[in-house]
């Protein structure tokens, strides 16, 4: 069993929809990392969080360390949000397999 | 500050050959991590170097090796290439232990 599980694996939605991507993990960690990877390969760090909630523009990330669960939300989704979203431990050793998100106009 | 750079960006090799990939971290960053990314397995950790010392190692065979130089630039080497080594190889740098990682654009390796 993977230490980090993401759901859904694939998600297609219409522009403007509220998007939620989930990340569950099986071991205790101090912080979690959310990454975004656009087609072509480049990976960008979105959030590093150890508790509560962080917001950047239309992106919101939440984490519950006790329940070993984190969510990434996208409000008013746009086609440019189409990417692979990856969660992983902050030490960089373990990542989920990613959620492929497609936002259709 | 310049971002993380990786060379080459694309590489085609044949089975049995060896390959060396290079990564230059962001100036001042002493940690460099390497990852293999494939469609089936996602992002998998290879190894991490910090101040020229390997600090962590993932579950990959000994054909995969790396090193870090005094200027923090890092190289990874894969010997006796196999078809399954075809992947995107990414490196990431960070300043400390659990700071934000900054990823390079990756090297796309194809093994024929």
mmCIF file of C-alpha atoms in Angstrom:
data_model
loop_
_atom_site.group_PDB
_atom_site.id
_atom_site.type_symbol
_atom_site.label_atom_id
_atom_site.label_comp_id
_atom_site.label_asym_id
_atom_site.label_seq_id
_atom_site.Cartn_x
_atom_site.Cartn_y
_atom_site.Cartn_z
ATOM 1 C CA UNK A 1 0.000 0.000 0.000
ATOM 2 C CA UNK A 2 1.311 3.433 -0.927
ATOM 3 C CA UNK A 3 2.026 5.738 1.982
ATOM 4 C CA UNK A 4 0.305 8.560 0.101
ATOM 5 C CA UNK A 5 -3.010 8.068 -1.669
ATOM 6 C CA UNK A 6 -4.651 10.679 -3.860
ATOM 7 C CA UNK A 7 -8.195 10.790 -5.114
ATOM 8 C CA UNK A 8 -9.536 11.039 -7.646
ATOM 9 C CA UNK A 9 -6.859 9.840 -10.066
ATOM 10 C CA UNK A 10 -8.540 11.663 -12.933
ATOM 11 C CA UNK A 11 -11.012 14.504 -12.855
ATOM 12 C CA UNK A 12 -12.710 16.337 -15.699
ATOM 13 C CA UNK A 13 -14.854 19.340 -14.879
ATOM 14 C CA UNK A 14 -16.427 22.348 -16.528
ATOM 15 C CA UNK A 15 -15.012 25.826 -16.261
ATOM 16 C CA UNK A 16 -16.240 27.572 -13.156
ATOM 17 C CA UNK A 17 -16.756 24.449 -11.062
ATOM 18 C CA UNK A 18 -15.406 24.056 -7.529
ATOM 19 C CA UNK A 19 -12.704 21.386 -7.513
ATOM 20 C CA UNK A 20 -11.554 19.224 -4.602
ATOM 21 C CA UNK A 21 -8.559 16.891 -4.687
ATOM 22 C CA UNK A 22 -7.889 14.685 -1.692
ATOM 23 C CA UNK A 23 -4.672 13.349 -0.211
ATOM 24 C CA UNK A 24 -4.502 10.740 2.544
ATOM 25 C CA UNK A 25 -1.377 9.349 4.124
ATOM 26 C CA UNK A 26 -0.602 6.555 6.506
ATOM 27 C CA UNK A 27 2.316 7.799 8.600
ATOM 28 C CA UNK A 28 2.834 10.751 10.879
ATOM 29 C CA UNK A 29 4.353 13.754 9.171
ATOM 30 C CA UNK A 30 5.252 17.292 10.099
ATOM 31 C CA UNK A 31 4.149 18.947 6.862
ATOM 32 C CA UNK A 32 2.703 18.216 3.443
ATOM 33 C CA UNK A 33 3.594 19.627 0.055
ATOM 34 C CA UNK A 34 1.208 20.297 -2.847
ATOM 35 C CA UNK A 35 2.705 20.519 -6.321
ATOM 36 C CA UNK A 36 1.329 21.414 -9.735
ATOM 37 C CA UNK A 37 2.695 19.958 -12.960
ATOM 38 C CA UNK A 38 1.577 21.324 -16.315
ATOM 39 C CA UNK A 39 1.913 19.340 -19.549
ATOM 40 C CA UNK A 40 5.547 19.520 -20.576
ATOM 41 C CA UNK A 41 6.882 18.571 -17.174
ATOM 42 C CA UNK A 42 7.556 21.694 -15.127
ATOM 43 C CA UNK A 43 6.633 21.275 -11.462
ATOM 44 C CA UNK A 44 5.688 24.221 -9.306
ATOM 45 C CA UNK A 45 5.297 24.219 -5.548
ATOM 46 C CA UNK A 46 1.834 25.413 -4.532
ATOM 47 C CA UNK A 47 1.720 24.989 -0.771
ATOM 48 C CA UNK A 48 3.700 23.626 2.130
ATOM 49 C CA UNK A 49 1.451 23.264 5.148
ATOM 50 C CA UNK A 50 1.616 21.699 8.557
ATOM 51 C CA UNK A 51 -1.745 22.739 9.988
ATOM 52 C CA UNK A 52 -4.980 24.509 9.179
ATOM 53 C CA UNK A 53 -5.498 26.199 5.869
ATOM 54 C CA UNK A 54 -3.542 28.218 3.320
ATOM 55 C CA UNK A 55 -4.943 30.272 0.455
ATOM 56 C CA UNK A 56 -3.300 31.643 -2.661
ATOM 57 C CA UNK A 57 -5.585 33.222 -5.205
ATOM 58 C CA UNK A 58 -8.209 30.657 -6.175
ATOM 59 C CA UNK A 59 -6.324 27.799 -4.562
ATOM 60 C CA UNK A 60 -6.973 26.663 -0.998
ATOM 61 C CA UNK A 61 -5.189 23.863 0.814
ATOM 62 C CA UNK A 62 -6.258 22.357 4.114
ATOM 63 C CA UNK A 63 -4.677 19.732 6.300
ATOM 64 C CA UNK A 64 -5.735 17.708 9.326
ATOM 65 C CA UNK A 65 -2.570 16.211 10.769
ATOM 66 C CA UNK A 66 -4.446 14.004 13.257
ATOM 67 C CA UNK A 67 -6.691 12.512 10.569
ATOM 68 C CA UNK A 68 -3.762 12.282 8.122
ATOM 69 C CA UNK A 69 -5.689 14.010 5.380
ATOM 70 C CA UNK A 70 -5.268 17.056 3.190
ATOM 71 C CA UNK A 71 -7.391 18.636 0.482
ATOM 72 C CA UNK A 72 -6.648 21.014 -2.342
ATOM 73 C CA UNK A 73 -9.554 23.147 -3.536
ATOM 74 C CA UNK A 74 -9.791 25.263 -6.662
ATOM 75 C CA UNK A 75 -12.550 27.846 -6.794
ATOM 76 C CA UNK A 76 -13.955 29.171 -10.097
ATOM 77 C CA UNK A 77 -11.846 26.677 -12.042
ATOM 78 C CA UNK A 78 -10.376 27.716 -15.380
ATOM 79 C CA UNK A 79 -8.897 25.717 -18.283
ATOM 80 C CA UNK A 80 -5.424 26.960 -17.310
ATOM 81 C CA UNK A 81 -5.834 25.000 -14.052
ATOM 82 C CA UNK A 82 -5.590 21.818 -16.115
ATOM 83 C CA UNK A 83 -2.560 20.020 -14.742
ATOM 84 C CA UNK A 84 -1.433 17.156 -12.568
ATOM 85 C CA UNK A 85 -1.661 17.921 -8.855
ATOM 86 C CA UNK A 86 0.674 15.985 -6.595
ATOM 87 C CA UNK A 87 0.810 15.823 -2.821
ATOM 88 C CA UNK A 88 3.807 14.559 -0.878
ATOM 89 C CA UNK A 89 5.666 14.633 2.373
ATOM 90 C CA UNK A 90 7.595 17.812 3.038
ATOM 91 C CA UNK A 91 10.875 15.921 3.328
ATOM 92 C CA UNK A 92 10.578 15.157 -0.378
ATOM 93 C CA UNK A 93 10.837 11.396 0.005
ATOM 94 C CA UNK A 94 7.282 10.249 -0.767
ATOM 95 C CA UNK A 95 4.644 11.490 -3.165
ATOM 96 C CA UNK A 96 1.235 10.422 -4.340
ATOM 97 C CA UNK A 97 0.735 9.391 -7.945
ATOM 98 C CA UNK A 98 -1.047 12.609 -8.754
ATOM 99 C CA UNK A 99 -4.494 13.730 -9.836
ATOM 100 C CA UNK A 100 -4.926 14.539 -13.517
ATOM 101 C CA UNK A 101 -7.300 17.508 -13.716
ATOM 102 C CA UNK A 102 -8.861 18.720 -16.953
ATOM 103 C CA UNK A 103 -11.028 21.822 -16.949
ATOM 104 C CA UNK A 104 -13.136 22.114 -20.077
ATOM 105 C CA UNK A 105 -14.243 25.542 -21.346
ATOM 106 C CA UNK B 1 17.663 34.337 -8.812
ATOM 107 C CA UNK B 2 17.964 31.811 -11.585
ATOM 108 C CA UNK B 3 15.879 28.675 -11.161
ATOM 109 C CA UNK B 4 16.979 25.072 -11.089
ATOM 110 C CA UNK B 5 18.520 24.051 -14.389
ATOM 111 C CA UNK B 6 18.949 20.577 -15.793
ATOM 112 C CA UNK B 7 20.955 19.380 -18.752
ATOM 113 C CA UNK B 8 20.368 17.896 -21.161
ATOM 114 C CA UNK B 9 16.627 18.332 -21.582
ATOM 115 C CA UNK B 10 16.219 15.348 -23.865
ATOM 116 C CA UNK B 11 18.316 12.255 -24.298
ATOM 117 C CA UNK B 12 17.997 9.090 -26.355
ATOM 118 C CA UNK B 13 20.135 6.091 -25.443
ATOM 119 C CA UNK B 14 20.170 2.395 -26.210
ATOM 120 C CA UNK B 15 20.019 -0.499 -23.781
ATOM 121 C CA UNK B 16 23.288 -1.199 -22.044
ATOM 122 C CA UNK B 17 24.630 2.313 -22.360
ATOM 123 C CA UNK B 18 25.174 4.658 -19.456
ATOM 124 C CA UNK B 19 24.009 8.217 -19.006
ATOM 125 C CA UNK B 20 24.931 11.200 -16.840
ATOM 126 C CA UNK B 21 22.436 13.936 -16.048
ATOM 127 C CA UNK B 22 23.303 17.282 -14.518
ATOM 128 C CA UNK B 23 21.450 19.595 -12.154
ATOM 129 C CA UNK B 24 22.374 23.099 -11.019
ATOM 130 C CA UNK B 25 20.389 24.190 -7.969
ATOM 131 C CA UNK B 26 19.250 27.655 -7.059
ATOM 132 C CA UNK B 27 22.149 29.705 -5.750
ATOM 133 C CA UNK B 28 22.532 29.159 -2.006
ATOM 134 C CA UNK B 29 20.588 25.910 -1.934
ATOM 135 C CA UNK B 30 22.627 23.053 -0.534
ATOM 136 C CA UNK B 31 20.099 20.234 -0.917
ATOM 137 C CA UNK B 32 19.522 18.550 -4.260
ATOM 138 C CA UNK B 33 17.087 15.679 -4.696
ATOM 139 C CA UNK B 34 16.580 13.509 -7.751
ATOM 140 C CA UNK B 35 13.334 11.904 -8.853
ATOM 141 C CA UNK B 36 12.179 9.520 -11.548
ATOM 142 C CA UNK B 37 8.719 10.161 -12.925
ATOM 143 C CA UNK B 38 6.829 7.647 -15.030
ATOM 144 C CA UNK B 39 3.137 7.502 -15.952
ATOM 145 C CA UNK B 40 2.608 4.327 -13.952
ATOM 146 C CA UNK B 41 4.577 5.064 -10.792
ATOM 147 C CA UNK B 42 4.397 8.820 -10.513
ATOM 148 C CA UNK B 43 7.164 10.745 -8.796
ATOM 149 C CA UNK B 44 9.651 8.427 -7.120
ATOM 150 C CA UNK B 45 12.505 9.565 -4.949
ATOM 151 C CA UNK B 46 15.994 8.500 -6.048
ATOM 152 C CA UNK B 47 18.383 10.225 -3.659
ATOM 153 C CA UNK B 48 19.161 13.470 -1.912
ATOM 154 C CA UNK B 49 22.477 15.191 -1.479
ATOM 155 C CA UNK B 50 23.240 17.865 1.071
ATOM 156 C CA UNK B 51 26.621 19.557 1.220
ATOM 157 C CA UNK B 52 28.209 16.824 -0.940
ATOM 158 C CA UNK B 53 26.886 13.980 1.251
ATOM 159 C CA UNK B 54 24.115 11.587 0.315
ATOM 160 C CA UNK B 55 21.524 12.164 2.991
ATOM 161 C CA UNK B 56 18.723 9.897 1.784
ATOM 162 C CA UNK B 57 18.372 7.159 -0.780
ATOM 163 C CA UNK B 58 15.270 5.721 -2.397
ATOM 164 C CA UNK B 59 14.573 2.152 -3.377
ATOM 165 C CA UNK B 60 16.390 1.968 -6.695
ATOM 166 C CA UNK B 61 19.068 -0.475 -7.851
ATOM 167 C CA UNK B 62 22.755 0.321 -7.601
ATOM 168 C CA UNK B 63 22.826 1.198 -11.302
ATOM 169 C CA UNK B 64 21.502 4.567 -10.204
ATOM 170 C CA UNK B 65 24.110 6.726 -8.516
ATOM 171 C CA UNK B 66 24.745 10.365 -7.901
ATOM 172 C CA UNK B 67 27.120 12.869 -6.490
ATOM 173 C CA UNK B 68 27.231 16.495 -5.475
ATOM 174 C CA UNK B 69 30.066 18.918 -5.978
ATOM 175 C CA UNK B 70 31.304 21.648 -3.678
ATOM 176 C CA UNK B 71 29.323 24.256 -5.627
ATOM 177 C CA UNK B 72 26.148 22.194 -4.937
ATOM 178 C CA UNK B 73 25.781 21.140 -8.566
ATOM 179 C CA UNK B 74 24.761 17.519 -8.767
ATOM 180 C CA UNK B 75 24.989 14.723 -11.273
ATOM 181 C CA UNK B 76 23.207 11.432 -11.465
ATOM 182 C CA UNK B 77 24.432 8.448 -13.419
ATOM 183 C CA UNK B 78 22.543 5.438 -14.664
ATOM 184 C CA UNK B 79 24.647 2.540 -15.893
ATOM 185 C CA UNK B 80 23.606 -0.415 -18.027
ATOM 186 C CA UNK B 81 20.417 1.258 -19.167
ATOM 187 C CA UNK B 82 17.225 -0.770 -19.405
ATOM 188 C CA UNK B 83 14.055 -0.020 -21.352
ATOM 189 C CA UNK B 84 12.263 0.601 -18.062
ATOM 190 C CA UNK B 85 14.604 3.466 -17.266
ATOM 191 C CA UNK B 86 12.795 5.602 -19.824
ATOM 192 C CA UNK B 87 11.327 8.400 -17.751
ATOM 193 C CA UNK B 88 11.402 12.047 -16.864
ATOM 194 C CA UNK B 89 14.214 12.680 -14.401
ATOM 195 C CA UNK B 90 13.673 15.692 -12.196
ATOM 196 C CA UNK B 91 15.892 17.360 -9.700
ATOM 197 C CA UNK B 92 14.781 19.727 -6.988
ATOM 198 C CA UNK B 93 16.702 21.997 -4.693
ATOM 199 C CA UNK B 94 15.879 23.477 -1.345
ATOM 200 C CA UNK B 95 17.687 25.637 1.116
ATOM 201 C CA UNK B 96 17.309 23.510 4.227
ATOM 202 C CA UNK B 97 15.713 20.297 5.425
ATOM 203 C CA UNK B 98 12.003 20.815 4.925
ATOM 204 C CA UNK B 99 11.830 24.063 3.048
ATOM 205 C CA UNK B 100 9.938 24.470 -0.195
ATOM 206 C CA UNK B 101 11.402 22.450 -3.016
ATOM 207 C CA UNK B 102 12.081 24.073 -6.364
ATOM 208 C CA UNK B 103 12.014 21.735 -9.311
ATOM 209 C CA UNK B 104 13.976 21.853 -12.516
ATOM 210 C CA UNK B 105 12.362 21.304 -15.938
ATOM 211 C CA UNK B 106 13.555 17.700 -16.058
ATOM 212 C CA UNK B 107 15.500 15.524 -18.463
ATOM 213 C CA UNK B 108 13.408 13.259 -20.673
ATOM 214 C CA UNK B 109 15.359 10.016 -21.114
ATOM 215 C CA UNK B 110 14.305 7.523 -23.751
ATOM 216 C CA UNK B 111 15.981 4.126 -23.819
ATOM 217 C CA UNK B 112 15.635 2.193 -27.077
#
